[in-house]
Amino acid sequence: MNYYAERRKKIAASMSDRSALILYSGVAPHFSEDEYYLFEVNHHFHWMTGMDRPKQALMIRKNAETVTEILFIEQPDPAMERWIGKMPTKEQAVQISGISDVRFIGDMDTAIGQAMERFGVEQLYMDVYRHAVSDPADYNLEQALRLQQLYPAVPLSPLRPLIAPQRAVKDDEELRLMRKAGEITRQSLEEVMRRLRPGMKEYQVQAVFEGSCRYHGAEAQAFPTIAAGGKNACSMHYEENHDELAEGSLILLDLGAKYRHYCSDISRTYPVSGTFTPRQKQIYELVLAANKAVAEAAAPGIPIHKLNEIADKVLADGLIALGMIEKQEELRKYLPHGVSHPLGMDTHDLMTEDGILQPGWVITDEPGLYIDEEGFGIRIEDDLLITEDGCEVISAGIIKEAEEIEAFMKKED
Ligand SMILES: [Mn+2]
């Protein structure tokens, strides 16, 4: 079975009659002089083809229930291969993607012309996503603007609403990669616990984690590593990681390996000296209880935002009992963020508009409490796979009980 063929079948099923989908893998943005940023393949393109090189494209045409697929790749060029290594051949592209009609990218515009004129395409689907108004257009958006100018009578529709509900549900191959990303993250967090000491710099903790991820086969980090000691944990997106870790303090780590384009997103909070103080443990246990309550509640049919209420209730009740707040509304003082988001190729992955959990979705479970006045913050984040009757904590192997963490750090001393 070819997973990519199965995925394309789902997208084609939701395309209208007499329509075409055109999707490019993209190009690496320019950095400076003769350098380019690392190439990141368009995630929809990779999801639909399994290919991950620049200057490739996919065209799907649908006409009276007949679906035609063409994959375009760069023509292998021996002179270029001397510099960059072997380029995939047509045969390899057929093998990976399951698309039998593979052509060279130089022939793409001819194929577009034929589709538009000869086959009377009346609807065009492209990736026209824009995150912020101020962002420069990415490659697919540029191409959409170009084709819109060439074919002003053919309406352009965003691909995103078709693909988002499908990408939210992970198939077996995606789950295999996500479990592997999670496993590398577990191994690398254990390496961090082995080496964590007072006096280390936050960036050294980051280096231990990231070096271990690469050592175990991850190609990149899922997102910039947060290694926030002490009060730095109270800044939600602290990424500077340049401070020294003090004796008796906590370090909040929010990080994850990326394995073959799939992300893991985990937070753990460790005592730098190997043991939690009673006060740290008190707050830690409260966050852990909220983390477990969310995993307990996550199930098909529940809207993802409902998980916020579940975490908030546990945390607010706890803080009220500790006399830190008087009513639930005051919780925001200690918890400014939501507790869950979908996870996949994107760290904040795609989902349906209603956000109602379905089997096959992978979401995070990340409550936290940030006590600025006491100089520490705690977040515990797991990744959950929604199953038929609840969820599976796919990061269950990454220890999180306070006693387990203390025992692990002691043993490794
Ligand atoms: Mn997260």
Short mmCIF file of N, CA, C and O in Angstrom, two decimals, residues 156-227:
data_model
loop_
_atom_site.label_atom_id
_atom_site.label_comp_id
_atom_site.label_asym_id
_atom_site.label_seq_id
_atom_site.Cartn_x
_atom_site.Cartn_y
_atom_site.Cartn_z
N LEU A 156 -9.89 30.70 -8.05
CA LEU A 156 -8.84 30.09 -7.23
C LEU A 156 -9.42 29.79 -5.85
O LEU A 156 -10.04 30.67 -5.23
N SER A 157 -9.23 28.56 -5.37
CA SER A 157 -9.70 28.21 -4.02
C SER A 157 -8.54 27.76 -3.17
O SER A 157 -7.61 27.12 -3.68
N PRO A 158 -8.60 28.06 -1.87
CA PRO A 158 -7.51 27.60 -1.00
C PRO A 158 -7.58 26.09 -0.81
O PRO A 158 -8.66 25.52 -0.64
N LEU A 159 -6.41 25.46 -0.84
CA LEU A 159 -6.32 24.01 -0.63
C LEU A 159 -6.56 23.66 0.85
O LEU A 159 -7.03 22.58 1.18
N ARG A 160 -6.25 24.62 1.71
CA ARG A 160 -6.23 24.35 3.15
C ARG A 160 -7.51 23.71 3.71
O ARG A 160 -7.43 22.73 4.44
N PRO A 161 -8.71 24.25 3.38
CA PRO A 161 -9.92 23.65 3.95
C PRO A 161 -10.13 22.19 3.52
O PRO A 161 -10.76 21.42 4.23
N LEU A 162 -9.58 21.82 2.35
CA LEU A 162 -9.71 20.43 1.90
C LEU A 162 -8.74 19.53 2.67
O LEU A 162 -9.06 18.40 3.02
N ILE A 163 -7.56 20.05 2.90
CA ILE A 163 -6.49 19.18 3.41
C ILE A 163 -6.41 19.18 4.95
O ILE A 163 -6.00 18.19 5.55
N ALA A 164 -6.85 20.28 5.57
CA ALA A 164 -6.71 20.38 7.03
C ALA A 164 -7.40 19.23 7.78
O ALA A 164 -6.78 18.61 8.65
N PRO A 165 -8.66 18.92 7.48
CA PRO A 165 -9.31 17.83 8.22
C PRO A 165 -8.63 16.48 7.99
O PRO A 165 -8.64 15.62 8.87
N GLN A 166 -8.02 16.32 6.80
CA GLN A 166 -7.35 15.05 6.48
C GLN A 166 -6.00 14.96 7.18
O GLN A 166 -5.64 13.91 7.71
N ARG A 167 -5.26 16.07 7.18
CA ARG A 167 -3.94 16.04 7.85
C ARG A 167 -4.08 15.88 9.35
O ARG A 167 -3.17 15.41 10.03
N ALA A 168 -5.23 16.28 9.90
CA ALA A 168 -5.43 16.15 11.34
C ALA A 168 -5.44 14.68 11.77
O ALA A 168 -4.96 14.34 12.85
N VAL A 169 -5.95 13.83 10.92
CA VAL A 169 -6.02 12.39 11.23
C VAL A 169 -4.74 11.72 10.74
O VAL A 169 -4.47 11.70 9.55
N LYS A 170 -3.96 11.20 11.66
CA LYS A 170 -2.68 10.60 11.29
C LYS A 170 -2.85 9.14 10.90
O LYS A 170 -3.50 8.36 11.64
N ASP A 171 -2.25 8.74 9.77
CA ASP A 171 -2.30 7.33 9.39
C ASP A 171 -1.13 6.59 10.05
O ASP A 171 -0.31 7.18 10.75
N ASP A 172 -1.09 5.27 9.82
CA ASP A 172 -0.09 4.44 10.51
C ASP A 172 1.34 4.89 10.25
O ASP A 172 2.20 4.83 11.14
N GLU A 173 1.62 5.32 9.02
CA GLU A 173 2.97 5.75 8.69
C GLU A 173 3.33 7.03 9.46
O GLU A 173 4.43 7.16 10.00
N GLU A 174 2.40 7.95 9.52
CA GLU A 174 2.65 9.19 10.26
C GLU A 174 2.85 8.90 11.75
O GLU A 174 3.72 9.49 12.39
N LEU A 175 2.03 7.98 12.27
CA LEU A 175 2.17 7.65 13.69
C LEU A 175 3.51 6.97 13.97
O LEU A 175 4.12 7.21 15.01
N ARG A 176 3.97 6.18 13.02
CA ARG A 176 5.28 5.54 13.18
C ARG A 176 6.37 6.60 13.30
O ARG A 176 7.24 6.54 14.19
N LEU A 177 6.30 7.62 12.47
CA LEU A 177 7.31 8.68 12.49
C LEU A 177 7.18 9.53 13.76
O LEU A 177 8.17 9.94 14.35
N MET A 178 5.95 9.79 14.17
CA MET A 178 5.75 10.60 15.38
C MET A 178 6.21 9.86 16.63
O MET A 178 6.76 10.45 17.55
N ARG A 179 5.98 8.54 16.65
CA ARG A 179 6.47 7.76 17.79
C ARG A 179 8.00 7.76 17.82
O ARG A 179 8.61 7.81 18.89
N LYS A 180 8.61 7.70 16.65
CA LYS A 180 10.07 7.73 16.57
C LYS A 180 10.60 9.10 17.05
O LYS A 180 11.56 9.16 17.81
N ALA A 181 9.94 10.18 16.62
CA ALA A 181 10.34 11.51 17.09
C ALA A 181 10.22 11.58 18.61
O ALA A 181 11.08 12.14 19.30
N GLY A 182 9.16 10.99 19.15
CA GLY A 182 8.95 10.96 20.60
C GLY A 182 10.00 10.14 21.32
O GLY A 182 10.46 10.49 22.41
N GLU A 183 10.40 9.05 20.69
CA GLU A 183 11.40 8.16 21.28
C GLU A 183 12.77 8.87 21.35
O GLU A 183 13.48 8.78 22.35
N ILE A 184 13.11 9.58 20.28
CA ILE A 184 14.38 10.32 20.28
C ILE A 184 14.33 11.41 21.35
O ILE A 184 15.32 11.67 22.04
N THR A 185 13.18 12.04 21.50
CA THR A 185 13.03 13.08 22.53
C THR A 185 13.20 12.47 23.92
O THR A 185 13.84 13.06 24.79
N ARG A 186 12.66 11.26 24.13
CA ARG A 186 12.82 10.58 25.42
C ARG A 186 14.30 10.30 25.70
O ARG A 186 14.81 10.65 26.77
N GLN A 187 14.99 9.72 24.73
CA GLN A 187 16.41 9.40 24.92
C GLN A 187 17.21 10.67 25.24
O GLN A 187 18.10 10.66 26.09
N SER A 188 16.85 11.76 24.57
CA SER A 188 17.63 12.99 24.72
C SER A 188 17.31 13.70 26.02
O SER A 188 18.18 14.34 26.63
N LEU A 189 16.06 13.58 26.51
CA LEU A 189 15.74 14.16 27.82
C LEU A 189 16.43 13.36 28.93
O LEU A 189 16.83 13.91 29.95
N GLU A 190 16.59 12.06 28.73
CA GLU A 190 17.31 11.26 29.73
C GLU A 190 18.78 11.68 29.78
O GLU A 190 19.38 11.75 30.85
N GLU A 191 19.33 12.00 28.60
CA GLU A 191 20.71 12.50 28.55
C GLU A 191 20.81 13.82 29.31
O GLU A 191 21.78 14.06 30.04
N VAL A 192 19.79 14.66 29.16
CA VAL A 192 19.77 15.94 29.89
C VAL A 192 19.74 15.68 31.40
O VAL A 192 20.51 16.27 32.16
N MET A 193 18.88 14.75 31.84
CA MET A 193 18.79 14.47 33.28
C MET A 193 20.11 13.93 33.83
O MET A 193 20.50 14.20 34.96
N ARG A 194 20.82 13.14 33.02
CA ARG A 194 22.12 12.61 33.43
C ARG A 194 23.14 13.72 33.66
O ARG A 194 23.97 13.65 34.54
N ARG A 195 23.06 14.76 32.82
CA ARG A 195 24.15 15.75 32.80
C ARG A 195 23.81 17.05 33.50
O ARG A 195 24.67 17.92 33.66
N LEU A 196 22.54 17.20 33.91
CA LEU A 196 22.10 18.46 34.52
C LEU A 196 22.82 18.72 35.86
O LEU A 196 22.87 17.84 36.72
N ARG A 197 23.37 19.93 35.99
CA ARG A 197 24.09 20.32 37.22
C ARG A 197 23.88 21.81 37.47
O ARG A 197 23.79 22.57 36.50
N PRO A 198 23.91 22.23 38.74
CA PRO A 198 23.93 23.68 39.00
C PRO A 198 25.21 24.26 38.38
O PRO A 198 26.24 23.58 38.34
N GLY A 199 25.12 25.49 37.89
CA GLY A 199 26.30 26.13 37.29
C GLY A 199 26.35 25.97 35.79
O GLY A 199 27.10 26.68 35.10
N MET A 200 25.58 25.02 35.26
CA MET A 200 25.52 24.88 33.79
C MET A 200 24.80 26.09 33.22
O MET A 200 23.97 26.71 33.88
N LYS A 201 25.10 26.39 31.97
CA LYS A 201 24.35 27.42 31.26
C LYS A 201 23.14 26.76 30.61
O LYS A 201 23.21 25.59 30.21
N GLU A 202 22.10 27.56 30.44
CA GLU A 202 20.90 27.02 29.77
C GLU A 202 21.25 26.51 28.38
O GLU A 202 20.74 25.49 27.93
N TYR A 203 22.16 27.23 27.68
CA TYR A 203 22.49 26.78 26.32
C TYR A 203 23.24 25.46 26.32
O TYR A 203 23.23 24.73 25.34
N GLN A 204 23.90 25.15 27.44
CA GLN A 204 24.57 23.85 27.50
C GLN A 204 23.56 22.72 27.62
O GLN A 204 23.74 21.64 27.06
N VAL A 205 22.49 22.99 28.36
CA VAL A 205 21.41 22.00 28.46
C VAL A 205 20.78 21.80 27.07
O VAL A 205 20.54 20.68 26.62
N GLN A 206 20.56 22.94 26.40
CA GLN A 206 20.03 22.89 25.03
C GLN A 206 20.96 22.06 24.12
O GLN A 206 20.50 21.24 23.34
N ALA A 207 22.27 22.30 24.27
CA ALA A 207 23.25 21.60 23.42
C ALA A 207 23.23 20.09 23.68
O ALA A 207 23.30 19.29 22.75
N VAL A 208 23.09 19.71 24.96
CA VAL A 208 23.03 18.29 25.29
C VAL A 208 21.80 17.67 24.63
O VAL A 208 21.88 16.61 23.99
N PHE A 209 20.67 18.36 24.74
CA PHE A 209 19.44 17.82 24.16
C PHE A 209 19.55 17.72 22.64
O PHE A 209 19.29 16.68 22.05
N GLU A 210 19.93 18.82 22.02
CA GLU A 210 19.92 18.86 20.55
C GLU A 210 20.98 17.95 19.96
O GLU A 210 20.75 17.29 18.94
N GLY A 211 22.15 17.89 20.61
CA GLY A 211 23.21 16.99 20.13
C GLY A 211 22.74 15.55 20.19
O GLY A 211 22.98 14.76 19.27
N SER A 212 22.04 15.21 21.27
CA SER A 212 21.54 13.85 21.41
C SER A 212 20.47 13.55 20.37
O SER A 212 20.42 12.44 19.82
N CYS A 213 19.61 14.51 20.09
CA CYS A 213 18.57 14.30 19.06
C CYS A 213 19.22 13.95 17.72
O CYS A 213 18.83 13.00 17.05
N ARG A 214 20.21 14.73 17.36
CA ARG A 214 20.90 14.49 16.08
C ARG A 214 21.61 13.15 16.11
O ARG A 214 21.59 12.39 15.14
N TYR A 215 22.22 12.85 17.27
CA TYR A 215 22.95 11.58 17.44
C TYR A 215 22.01 10.40 17.20
O TYR A 215 22.39 9.38 16.65
N HIS A 216 20.77 10.55 17.66
CA HIS A 216 19.80 9.45 17.52
C HIS A 216 19.00 9.52 16.22
O HIS A 216 18.00 8.81 16.08
N GLY A 217 19.40 10.39 15.30
CA GLY A 217 18.82 10.33 13.96
C GLY A 217 17.79 11.38 13.62
O GLY A 217 17.22 11.35 12.53
N ALA A 218 17.52 12.32 14.55
CA ALA A 218 16.59 13.39 14.21
C ALA A 218 17.28 14.35 13.24
O ALA A 218 18.46 14.63 13.39
N GLU A 219 16.55 14.83 12.23
CA GLU A 219 17.20 15.73 11.28
C GLU A 219 17.20 17.17 11.76
O GLU A 219 17.96 18.00 11.26
N ALA A 220 16.32 17.48 12.71
CA ALA A 220 16.22 18.86 13.19
C ALA A 220 15.43 18.88 14.49
O ALA A 220 14.97 17.85 14.97
N GLN A 221 15.29 20.07 15.04
CA GLN A 221 14.38 20.26 16.17
C GLN A 221 13.00 20.61 15.60
O GLN A 221 12.90 21.25 14.55
N ALA A 222 11.98 20.25 16.33
CA ALA A 222 10.61 20.57 15.90
C ALA A 222 10.37 22.08 15.94
O ALA A 222 9.61 22.62 15.15
N PHE A 223 11.07 22.75 16.88
CA PHE A 223 10.93 24.21 17.06
C PHE A 223 12.09 24.64 17.95
O PHE A 223 12.77 23.78 18.52
N PRO A 224 12.35 25.94 18.06
CA PRO A 224 13.49 26.37 18.89
C PRO A 224 13.34 25.88 20.34
O PRO A 224 12.30 26.05 20.96
N THR A 225 14.41 25.26 20.83
CA THR A 225 14.40 24.69 22.17
C THR A 225 14.28 25.77 23.24
O THR A 225 15.01 26.76 23.22
N ILE A 226 13.36 25.57 24.16
CA ILE A 226 13.26 26.46 25.32
C ILE A 226 13.92 25.74 26.50
O ILE A 226 13.51 24.64 26.88
N ALA A 227 14.99 26.33 27.03
CA ALA A 227 15.65 25.81 28.23
C ALA A 227 15.69 26.98 29.21
O ALA A 227 16.60 27.81 29.17
#
